[in-house]
XYZ file of C-alpha atoms in Angstrom:
655
model
C -78.819 119.156 -84.861
C -76.137 117.583 -82.746
C -76.092 113.812 -83.153
C -76.267 111.443 -80.223
C -73.420 109.160 -79.195
C -73.624 105.725 -80.774
C -74.200 103.798 -77.557
C -76.461 104.785 -74.694
C -74.281 103.138 -72.076
C -71.275 105.377 -72.878
C -73.049 108.702 -72.277
C -71.288 110.820 -69.675
C -73.056 112.606 -66.770
C -74.450 116.032 -67.643
C -74.982 119.293 -65.831
C -78.364 119.091 -64.110
C -79.557 122.577 -65.048
C -82.725 121.945 -67.034
C -85.800 123.572 -68.487
C -87.969 121.020 -66.661
C -89.882 122.579 -63.754
C -91.684 119.745 -61.997
C -93.750 122.122 -59.846
C -95.570 123.428 -62.931
C -96.439 119.958 -64.278
C -99.278 118.436 -62.238
C -99.964 115.935 -65.030
C -96.730 114.007 -64.379
C -95.487 112.280 -61.259
C -98.981 110.929 -60.530
C -98.129 107.238 -60.712
C -96.589 105.991 -57.487
C -93.049 104.647 -57.605
C -92.430 100.886 -57.728
C -95.858 100.216 -59.287
C -95.814 98.173 -62.517
C -96.557 100.418 -65.509
C -98.979 99.232 -68.202
C -99.746 100.577 -71.674
C -103.178 98.933 -71.386
C -104.272 101.357 -68.646
C -105.335 104.722 -70.038
C -104.377 106.847 -67.023
C -100.842 105.466 -66.999
C -100.524 105.839 -70.769
C -101.718 109.438 -70.436
C -98.919 110.247 -68.004
C -96.409 108.280 -70.059
C -97.449 110.183 -73.177
C -97.075 113.513 -71.383
C -93.520 112.591 -70.381
C -92.717 111.506 -73.946
C -94.021 114.831 -75.237
C -91.847 116.670 -72.720
C -88.738 114.730 -73.748
C -89.487 115.199 -77.439
C -89.630 118.972 -76.900
C -86.093 119.171 -75.489
C -84.375 121.463 -78.025
C -81.140 119.472 -78.409
C -79.462 116.290 -77.261
C -77.757 117.815 -74.222
C -81.031 119.347 -73.037
C -82.737 116.009 -73.614
C -80.231 114.259 -71.344
C -80.589 116.945 -68.681
C -84.367 116.711 -68.737
C -84.252 112.913 -68.586
C -81.856 113.020 -65.625
C -84.212 115.295 -63.695
C -87.279 113.218 -64.517
C -85.633 109.899 -63.640
C -85.709 110.572 -59.906
C -89.231 111.983 -59.968
C -91.193 109.465 -62.028
C -92.345 105.902 -61.594
C -89.393 103.752 -62.629
C -91.077 101.669 -65.336
C -92.971 104.656 -66.721
C -89.660 106.498 -67.034
C -88.027 103.585 -68.902
C -90.993 103.463 -71.272
C -91.063 107.217 -71.936
C -87.286 107.512 -72.336
C -87.191 104.547 -74.730
C -89.983 106.000 -76.854
C -88.304 109.392 -77.001
C -84.961 107.847 -78.014
C -86.659 105.927 -80.832
C -88.377 108.997 -82.238
C -86.029 111.942 -81.666
C -83.943 112.792 -84.763
C -80.828 113.484 -82.659
C -80.961 110.052 -80.997
C -81.306 108.121 -84.235
C -79.011 105.112 -84.065
C -78.567 105.322 -80.298
C -78.307 101.739 -79.094
C -80.466 100.913 -76.107
C -79.833 97.999 -73.741
C -82.132 94.959 -73.866
C -85.280 95.549 -71.855
C -84.796 92.176 -70.129
C -81.595 93.535 -68.550
C -83.340 96.715 -67.380
C -86.662 95.408 -65.997
C -85.438 91.980 -64.949
C -88.344 91.278 -62.589
C -90.682 91.085 -65.593
C -88.492 88.547 -67.381
C -86.906 86.293 -64.754
C -88.707 84.227 -62.081
C -88.650 85.291 -58.450
C -86.880 82.140 -57.302
C -84.049 82.847 -59.752
C -83.648 86.402 -58.469
C -83.643 85.122 -54.880
C -80.994 82.541 -55.760
C -78.944 85.230 -57.505
C -79.014 87.394 -54.377
C -77.896 84.414 -52.288
C -75.043 83.709 -54.711
C -73.922 87.333 -54.545
C -73.969 87.219 -50.753
C -71.917 83.999 -50.700
C -69.217 85.183 -53.017
C -66.387 87.517 -52.329
C -66.472 91.023 -53.772
C -65.660 91.008 -57.489
C -65.849 87.247 -57.868
C -67.271 85.880 -61.098
C -70.045 83.355 -61.407
C -68.410 80.999 -63.844
C -67.071 78.636 -61.198
C -68.522 75.138 -61.307
C -71.840 74.836 -59.495
C -72.437 78.608 -59.396
C -74.253 79.026 -62.711
C -77.975 79.722 -62.332
C -79.873 77.789 -64.985
C -83.313 78.868 -66.184
C -85.572 76.602 -68.174
C -89.347 76.536 -68.616
C -89.931 74.232 -65.636
C -90.249 77.070 -63.120
C -93.867 77.700 -64.166
C -95.222 74.160 -64.347
C -94.661 70.561 -65.330
C -95.930 67.883 -67.698
C -99.172 67.417 -65.740
C -100.285 70.520 -67.638
C -100.269 69.883 -71.417
C -99.736 73.611 -72.031
C -96.367 73.295 -70.338
C -95.028 71.636 -73.493
C -94.850 75.062 -75.168
C -93.798 77.081 -72.109
C -90.309 77.462 -73.632
C -91.907 79.425 -76.469
C -94.280 81.641 -74.461
C -91.641 82.464 -71.841
C -88.776 83.120 -74.243
C -87.332 86.457 -73.089
C -86.751 87.628 -76.660
C -90.387 86.935 -77.641
C -91.627 88.985 -74.704
C -89.047 91.674 -75.469
C -90.335 91.805 -79.069
C -93.908 92.316 -77.850
C -92.773 95.154 -75.566
C -90.790 96.826 -78.343
C -93.621 96.568 -80.866
C -95.999 98.393 -78.541
C -93.234 100.897 -77.819
C -92.915 101.716 -81.516
C -96.697 101.729 -82.004
C -98.254 103.273 -78.857
C -101.944 104.053 -78.420
C -101.921 107.408 -76.632
C -102.912 110.674 -78.251
C -99.362 112.067 -78.377
C -98.484 109.471 -80.998
C -97.854 110.889 -84.434
C -99.624 109.221 -87.341
C -97.970 105.874 -88.083
C -98.397 104.425 -91.536
C -100.720 101.387 -91.544
C -100.453 101.041 -87.770
C -103.826 99.336 -87.414
C -102.999 96.836 -90.147
C -99.645 96.144 -88.502
C -101.406 95.465 -85.190
C -103.565 92.869 -86.936
C -100.776 91.303 -88.991
C -98.047 91.105 -86.355
C -100.379 89.379 -83.895
C -101.727 87.049 -86.616
C -98.149 86.030 -87.340
C -97.507 85.379 -83.642
C -100.584 83.136 -83.644
C -99.448 81.267 -86.760
C -96.007 80.761 -85.261
C -97.510 79.529 -81.961
C -99.899 77.153 -83.739
C -96.948 75.582 -85.563
C -95.180 75.199 -82.226
C -98.251 73.550 -80.708
C -98.506 71.074 -83.586
C -94.797 70.340 -83.097
C -95.625 69.319 -79.522
C -98.722 67.251 -80.334
C -101.155 69.907 -79.105
C -104.297 71.247 -80.729
C -104.103 74.642 -82.361
C -105.231 77.637 -80.309
C -108.966 77.810 -79.607
C -110.340 81.365 -79.686
C -111.617 82.694 -76.367
C -115.068 83.563 -77.703
C -117.574 82.533 -75.027
C -116.725 84.650 -71.984
C -119.343 82.948 -69.812
C -117.501 79.621 -69.844
C -114.614 78.752 -67.493
C -111.097 79.096 -68.897
C -109.687 75.585 -68.739
C -106.027 76.604 -68.984
C -104.413 78.086 -65.889
C -101.077 79.813 -65.466
C -98.690 80.782 -62.660
C -95.978 83.259 -63.745
C -93.722 83.183 -60.640
C -92.776 86.835 -61.201
C -92.652 89.662 -58.660
C -92.826 93.447 -58.915
C -90.427 96.007 -57.426
C -92.139 95.825 -54.026
C -91.909 92.045 -53.910
C -95.581 91.428 -54.680
C -96.280 88.396 -56.830
C -97.979 88.682 -60.201
C -101.253 86.852 -59.702
C -101.580 83.250 -60.744
C -104.663 82.362 -62.779
C -106.044 79.012 -61.602
C -107.964 76.789 -63.994
C -111.682 77.265 -64.648
C -112.014 80.937 -63.718
C -114.738 82.938 -65.483
C -114.294 86.462 -66.793
C -115.940 89.004 -64.481
C -116.541 92.731 -64.301
C -113.439 94.524 -63.079
C -114.208 97.218 -60.511
C -111.455 99.103 -58.709
C -112.426 102.475 -57.242
C -114.121 104.439 -60.034
C -112.409 102.510 -62.815
C -114.933 99.787 -63.625
C -114.959 97.699 -66.786
C -117.987 95.514 -67.476
C -117.972 92.288 -69.470
C -121.262 93.255 -71.216
C -119.497 96.419 -72.346
C -116.901 94.333 -74.188
C -119.690 92.252 -75.697
C -121.378 95.436 -76.928
C -118.132 96.710 -78.493
C -117.655 93.351 -80.230
C -121.185 93.483 -81.675
C -120.755 97.052 -82.884
C -117.461 96.249 -84.602
C -118.951 93.228 -86.367
C -121.951 95.320 -87.417
C -119.573 97.916 -88.865
C -117.761 95.202 -90.825
C -120.962 93.995 -92.447
C -122.191 97.539 -93.087
C -118.833 98.477 -94.573
C -118.515 101.705 -92.604
C -118.314 103.184 -89.095
C -120.964 105.432 -87.636
C -119.136 108.665 -86.881
C -120.369 111.191 -84.296
C -122.282 114.211 -85.612
C -121.937 113.031 -89.214
C -124.434 112.207 -91.915
C -124.334 108.768 -93.505
C -122.386 110.103 -96.491
C -119.721 111.384 -94.093
C -119.256 108.109 -92.218
C -115.826 106.436 -92.391
C -115.588 103.435 -94.696
C -114.104 100.218 -93.403
C -110.653 98.892 -94.318
C -108.206 96.582 -92.574
C -106.108 99.483 -91.280
C -108.856 101.441 -89.551
C -110.380 98.175 -88.304
C -107.080 97.395 -86.594
C -107.129 100.881 -85.080
C -110.696 100.368 -83.841
C -110.035 96.932 -82.337
C -106.773 97.708 -80.538
C -107.819 100.654 -79.777
C -106.756 104.250 -79.103
C -108.349 107.659 -78.741
C -107.630 108.221 -82.436
C -109.685 105.161 -83.425
C -112.884 105.616 -85.433
C -115.580 106.827 -82.994
C -113.688 105.590 -79.932
C -116.559 106.292 -77.529
C -118.949 104.136 -79.563
C -116.726 101.249 -80.711
C -114.780 101.150 -77.470
C -111.488 99.704 -76.327
C -111.970 95.988 -76.891
C -108.431 94.619 -77.113
C -106.879 96.624 -74.289
C -109.791 96.174 -71.879
C -109.776 92.448 -72.562
C -106.173 92.361 -71.395
C -107.141 94.272 -68.245
C -110.102 92.021 -67.388
C -108.056 88.872 -67.898
C -105.296 90.336 -65.741
C -107.810 90.904 -62.915
C -109.737 87.649 -63.302
C -108.447 86.212 -59.999
C -109.546 89.221 -57.927
C -111.801 91.394 -60.099
C -113.108 93.639 -57.317
C -109.748 93.802 -55.498
C -111.105 92.393 -52.263
C -107.776 90.629 -51.695
C -105.627 93.607 -52.763
C -104.348 91.741 -55.819
C -105.172 94.373 -58.442
C -101.578 95.534 -58.375
C -99.720 93.997 -60.000
C -102.547 91.654 -61.034
C -101.883 89.024 -63.679
C -99.308 89.089 -66.460
C -101.969 89.783 -69.121
C -101.982 93.386 -67.918
C -98.484 94.148 -69.242
C -96.999 93.930 -72.740
C -93.670 92.689 -71.346
C -95.287 89.658 -69.694
C -98.621 88.939 -71.431
C -97.234 86.451 -73.971
C -96.284 84.092 -71.121
C -99.921 83.253 -70.364
C -101.708 80.715 -72.625
C -104.802 82.944 -72.516
C -102.859 85.622 -74.440
C -103.034 83.488 -77.563
C -106.665 82.481 -76.989
C -107.605 86.141 -76.541
C -105.743 87.159 -79.675
C -107.276 84.260 -81.610
C -110.640 85.810 -80.753
C -109.375 89.243 -81.821
C -108.020 87.765 -85.051
C -111.443 86.279 -85.692
C -112.847 89.803 -86.004
C -110.287 90.569 -88.703
C -111.137 87.303 -90.445
C -114.822 88.310 -90.527
C -113.682 91.407 -92.423
C -111.522 89.374 -94.824
C -114.460 87.101 -95.614
C -116.318 90.153 -96.946
C -113.541 90.693 -99.518
C -113.499 89.144 -102.972
C -110.684 86.717 -103.816
C -107.841 88.137 -105.870
C -108.330 87.938 -109.618
C -105.899 85.864 -111.667
C -104.181 88.971 -113.049
C -103.590 90.212 -109.496
C -101.641 87.049 -108.685
C -99.579 86.380 -111.817
C -96.525 87.981 -113.467
C -96.257 87.215 -117.170
C -92.762 86.330 -118.359
C -91.390 85.436 -114.909
C -91.036 81.795 -113.894
C -90.106 80.694 -110.381
C -88.352 77.504 -111.458
C -87.103 76.121 -108.161
C -86.170 76.806 -104.557
C -83.575 74.699 -102.754
C -82.377 74.744 -99.151
C -78.802 74.456 -97.894
C -78.137 73.938 -94.210
C -75.318 76.432 -93.969
C -75.239 80.203 -93.597
C -73.728 82.040 -96.540
C -72.763 85.519 -95.353
C -71.582 87.113 -97.501
C -73.702 85.056 -99.823
C -71.680 82.808 -102.075
C -71.902 79.451 -103.783
C -73.080 76.793 -101.295
C -71.444 73.415 -100.873
C -73.410 70.804 -102.773
C -73.246 68.381 -99.850
C -75.194 70.837 -97.676
C -78.263 70.740 -99.943
C -81.169 69.400 -97.950
C -84.892 69.264 -97.488
C -84.426 68.931 -93.731
C -83.808 71.731 -91.230
C -82.760 71.123 -87.633
C -83.701 72.744 -84.333
C -82.273 72.263 -80.849
C -82.194 73.843 -77.398
C -79.499 76.443 -76.925
C -78.300 78.350 -73.858
C -77.139 81.901 -73.292
C -75.752 83.849 -70.324
C -77.588 86.999 -69.211
C -76.124 89.385 -66.635
C -78.747 90.431 -64.062
C -76.652 93.001 -62.216
C -77.903 95.965 -64.260
C -81.506 95.478 -63.172
C -80.973 94.596 -59.507
C -78.419 95.672 -56.925
C -75.963 92.872 -56.197
C -73.568 95.188 -54.344
C -71.259 95.662 -57.288
C -71.035 92.025 -58.303
C -71.880 90.626 -61.729
C -74.464 87.877 -61.419
C -75.383 85.875 -64.496
C -78.082 83.376 -65.322
C -78.046 80.845 -68.117
C -81.313 80.746 -70.077
C -82.522 77.978 -72.377
C -84.166 78.756 -75.715
C -85.137 77.043 -78.946
C -82.670 77.632 -81.788
C -81.978 76.262 -85.262
C -79.051 75.548 -87.516
C -78.560 78.345 -90.070
C -79.719 77.748 -93.613
C -79.750 79.384 -97.036
C -82.355 79.537 -99.784
C -81.285 79.097 -103.410
C -83.888 80.584 -105.770
C -83.782 79.804 -109.499
C -85.796 82.187 -111.694
C -86.211 82.596 -115.442
C -86.939 86.062 -116.836
C -88.445 85.930 -120.353
C -89.526 89.591 -120.507
C -86.494 90.718 -122.578
C -85.668 93.337 -119.922
C -84.105 93.364 -116.473
C -86.767 93.249 -113.747
C -86.844 93.891 -110.012
C -88.884 91.408 -108.014
C -90.329 91.310 -104.533
C -89.566 87.825 -103.213
C -92.191 86.607 -100.730
C -91.459 83.483 -98.674
C -93.952 81.689 -96.401
C -93.912 78.451 -94.418
C -96.805 76.395 -93.002
C -97.322 72.912 -91.558
C -98.359 70.386 -94.185
C -100.820 68.602 -91.887
C -103.263 69.741 -89.213
C -103.752 68.031 -85.840
C -105.920 65.360 -87.495
C -103.000 64.553 -89.847
C -105.040 65.813 -92.801
C -103.559 67.999 -95.507
C -104.174 71.653 -94.714
C -106.516 73.264 -97.233
C -106.325 76.936 -98.209
C -108.951 77.998 -95.677
C -106.594 76.821 -92.930
C -103.354 77.671 -94.742
C -104.215 81.376 -95.001
C -104.168 81.848 -91.225
C -101.389 79.335 -90.527
C -98.716 80.512 -92.967
C -95.665 82.088 -91.353
C -93.929 84.876 -93.230
C -90.273 83.871 -93.415
C -88.813 86.655 -95.528
C -89.592 89.422 -98.009
C -86.942 91.223 -100.040
C -86.222 92.763 -103.432
C -84.057 91.089 -106.057
C -82.829 92.134 -109.502
C -83.653 89.585 -112.215
C -81.502 89.718 -115.358
C -82.911 88.225 -118.536
C -82.662 84.477 -118.855
C -82.193 82.044 -115.998
C -80.486 83.104 -112.769
C -79.918 81.662 -109.296
C -79.586 83.856 -106.210
C -79.155 83.085 -102.521
C -80.562 84.383 -99.269
C -79.363 83.469 -95.769
C -81.791 82.795 -92.919
C -80.142 85.539 -90.845
C -81.130 88.108 -93.483
C -84.857 87.626 -92.905
C -87.026 90.758 -92.993
C -88.995 89.294 -90.089
C -86.281 88.755 -87.486
C -83.608 90.519 -85.481
C -80.632 88.879 -83.736
C -80.036 88.900 -80.003
C -79.594 92.484 -78.860
C -76.201 93.623 -77.643
C -75.962 93.385 -73.882
C -75.241 96.279 -71.556
C -71.785 94.830 -70.889
C -70.961 94.865 -74.605
C -72.232 98.424 -74.974
C -70.212 99.594 -71.966
C -67.061 97.971 -73.302
C -67.614 99.454 -76.751
C -67.513 95.974 -78.261
C -69.558 95.062 -81.290
C -70.613 91.444 -81.444
C -68.881 90.332 -84.636
C -71.313 87.438 -84.998
C -74.200 89.859 -85.509
C -74.955 92.164 -88.438
C -73.781 95.758 -88.120
C -77.124 97.418 -87.498
C -78.539 99.893 -85.026
C -81.117 98.036 -82.986
C -84.547 99.464 -82.468
C -85.369 96.144 -80.810
C -88.555 95.538 -82.788
C -88.573 92.232 -84.595
C -89.184 88.533 -84.157
C -86.261 86.688 -82.488
C -84.009 85.157 -85.122
C -83.559 81.972 -83.088
C -87.321 81.320 -83.398
C -87.555 81.832 -87.150
C -88.629 78.218 -87.726
C -90.854 75.983 -85.567
C -89.439 73.240 -83.380
C -90.616 70.319 -85.489
C -90.392 66.815 -84.065
C -87.660 64.285 -83.335
C -88.892 62.070 -86.170
C -89.382 65.024 -88.516
C -92.420 67.245 -89.134
C -93.575 68.094 -92.659
C -93.901 71.725 -93.750
C -94.592 73.410 -97.084
C -92.471 76.324 -98.275
C -94.216 78.785 -100.604
C -92.358 81.341 -102.736
C -93.952 84.070 -104.849
C -92.403 86.774 -107.036
C -94.238 90.047 -107.677
C -93.246 93.100 -109.692
C -91.434 95.628 -107.487
C -92.660 98.427 -109.759
C -96.180 97.606 -108.591
C -95.150 97.098 -104.954
C -92.785 99.973 -104.238
C -93.703 102.934 -102.078
C -92.424 106.382 -103.024
C -90.292 106.973 -99.922
C -89.397 103.357 -99.198
C -85.780 102.410 -98.495
C -86.352 98.683 -98.296
C -84.925 97.975 -101.757
C -81.526 99.307 -100.697
C -78.947 96.695 -99.707
C -77.950 98.501 -96.521
C -79.608 101.079 -94.322
C -78.035 102.980 -91.437
C -81.294 103.303 -89.533
C -82.513 100.683 -87.105
C -85.861 101.198 -88.802
C -85.025 98.625 -91.488
C -84.816 95.800 -88.951
C -87.695 93.326 -89.252
C -89.801 95.589 -91.458
C -92.375 92.861 -92.149
C -93.677 92.992 -88.564
C -92.513 96.445 -87.511
C -92.680 98.627 -90.603
C -90.056 101.319 -91.093
C -89.662 103.902 -88.355
C -91.043 107.279 -89.465
C -91.524 106.000 -93.034
C -94.285 104.373 -95.023
C -94.626 100.609 -94.874
C -92.308 99.371 -97.665
C -94.872 97.385 -99.652
C -98.071 98.617 -101.300
C -99.692 95.215 -101.147
C -101.732 94.194 -98.135
C -99.827 92.554 -95.321
C -99.890 88.798 -95.723
C -100.554 88.996 -99.480
C -101.518 86.766 -101.245
C -103.088 85.032 -98.230
C -104.953 88.006 -96.782
C -108.089 87.410 -98.890
C -110.200 84.248 -99.246
C -108.885 81.647 -101.690
C -111.328 79.329 -103.426
C -111.424 76.777 -106.226
C -114.439 75.957 -108.405
C -116.013 72.622 -107.404
C -115.038 69.839 -107.490
C -111.375 70.982 -107.511
C -109.889 70.618 -103.987
C -108.979 73.948 -102.421
C -105.315 73.119 -101.829
C -102.059 75.020 -102.115
C -101.028 72.776 -105.010
C -104.119 73.784 -106.984
C -103.709 77.437 -106.006
C -100.279 77.666 -107.690
C -101.357 75.863 -110.892
C -100.905 78.175 -113.880
C -99.093 80.834 -111.829
C -95.496 80.636 -113.037
C -94.325 83.237 -110.508
C -95.050 80.831 -107.640
C -93.547 77.561 -106.482
C -93.644 75.291 -103.446
C -91.286 72.835 -101.790
C -91.958 70.295 -99.099
C -89.434 70.245 -96.278
C -88.971 68.596 -92.924
C -87.984 70.078 -89.559
C -86.309 67.773 -87.054
C -85.709 68.560 -83.399
C -82.321 67.354 -82.158
C -81.933 66.204 -78.579
C -78.811 68.265 -78.018
C -78.085 71.355 -75.959
C -75.611 73.959 -77.122
C -74.182 76.646 -74.870
C -73.098 80.017 -76.229
């Protein structure tokens, strides 16, 4: 097959003759233009899936571009972006095709209305072709556009409203859609559970950094929601995304014939919990012996859910419908014509902004934790590796790429975070009459750092290890040491990679930018158009799925916040998957980016062990031994811990 050009922005116009005949396709073109598209709404996902299927069937790259060009003018704008992006990710002849950041394409879902209005005014004031770098012209965006310190939740607005965090959430659901056209994705349900659990752990650490309680699960739907939120976003027709005042109560959502009832969600929750305790799902028209047995992967599929979930009609659509009800909570029966666009919880690109996103997902995560509590703890032999000793892990606050010997004076037990700034050009997502209009966004960042791992191999043979690195706060909000019951759900996966271990003692290094969890800032449309590669970023093809590298570590505090680093080595021979590429040092596919959260595109997940291992199952100690991390690692030579401190610096950089 003919390969695609390397960069989407450089593709030339094509002849518009196409195999697409819109008149014979009543299933597409249903969604009205300028309406916000949502993957949580089944009718919109059905049309989006039909368009994806059509684009996937284009016989070659040129036909694909012709078909896309025809469809662009016919379809809802956001639905088209979604379908085209999905097709580009999954077509073999578009492998490696770099797509522009979604926050430069659908800017209304990422930048506040007042900023867009100010940008239009700036463009009108300036002469044609003028730049925006003159003093006083720069549009600054911080978290203060959605609230102030009267609201305690505002302390972590910088995290929830980070454009790269919201872009990550959009990309994850792009790679792992829920409609029936989706081909089977390896461990998709487990990834849904684990990626969102990691977002919760990361957010909890951020809350503790800002002297807030950890997230409380939204379990009792009859009580008012104390936290409110106002997004200050608008859709393509200028309608505001609905604010959610404090103390609203979840209500049945009824718009036309599409009604969702709160008791229905309660019934689905009860049925899922019953299935967990039974150990199997009741399947339609099956005898008991033919029922599907429960595991974390099919539980994730059932909770999210999709039409391919176990007995979808019986176990329902809990996660997605919860998003829809919370989106409509301010006008559930649409008496004020607010159902479109509704609240930000109705859209994957915007949901993370709302504090209720994390409370809702804490409830969802609680269902997975009920399942984990039915599992037996790992046996000692499932946690140890005889002959391998993890002797030490040190930190150096410098980035070593390519990895080399660090400077001894950079060794530290303290990492530093700060607020950074970055320019984003808005002119590709809104018409500024040919002018480039930029905004300057603030975001949390950190100084780069490097791990130095010292390992002794006494097996008399070279070994290949999987190196697993986690981080968690040392203390909870009561300033008590976190025990293993808490640690399991609070640990943040920092990295996971393979490493050759020669016999004897060896030291190897790993830079923070190499993390299997994160991706760097995506290349902008301007860079793609100019054919420039950002030399400060790794040479990879972005699929866009991955946690933002600038948010790898929590903010910490000005005085310093204590964290515990945990490192574990396991035998790669036991972990490897037959078609995995993750042990290779380089991979041409974007699929290798951030594999911990996103898997590998069109491949099996590159680790046989359960996601989050060894913290996926309950961890206990026989009484009266305290159930602490220190006691957990006793006698397990393949594990070690190190206490470190994260300090927030009151400085602002500007890239």
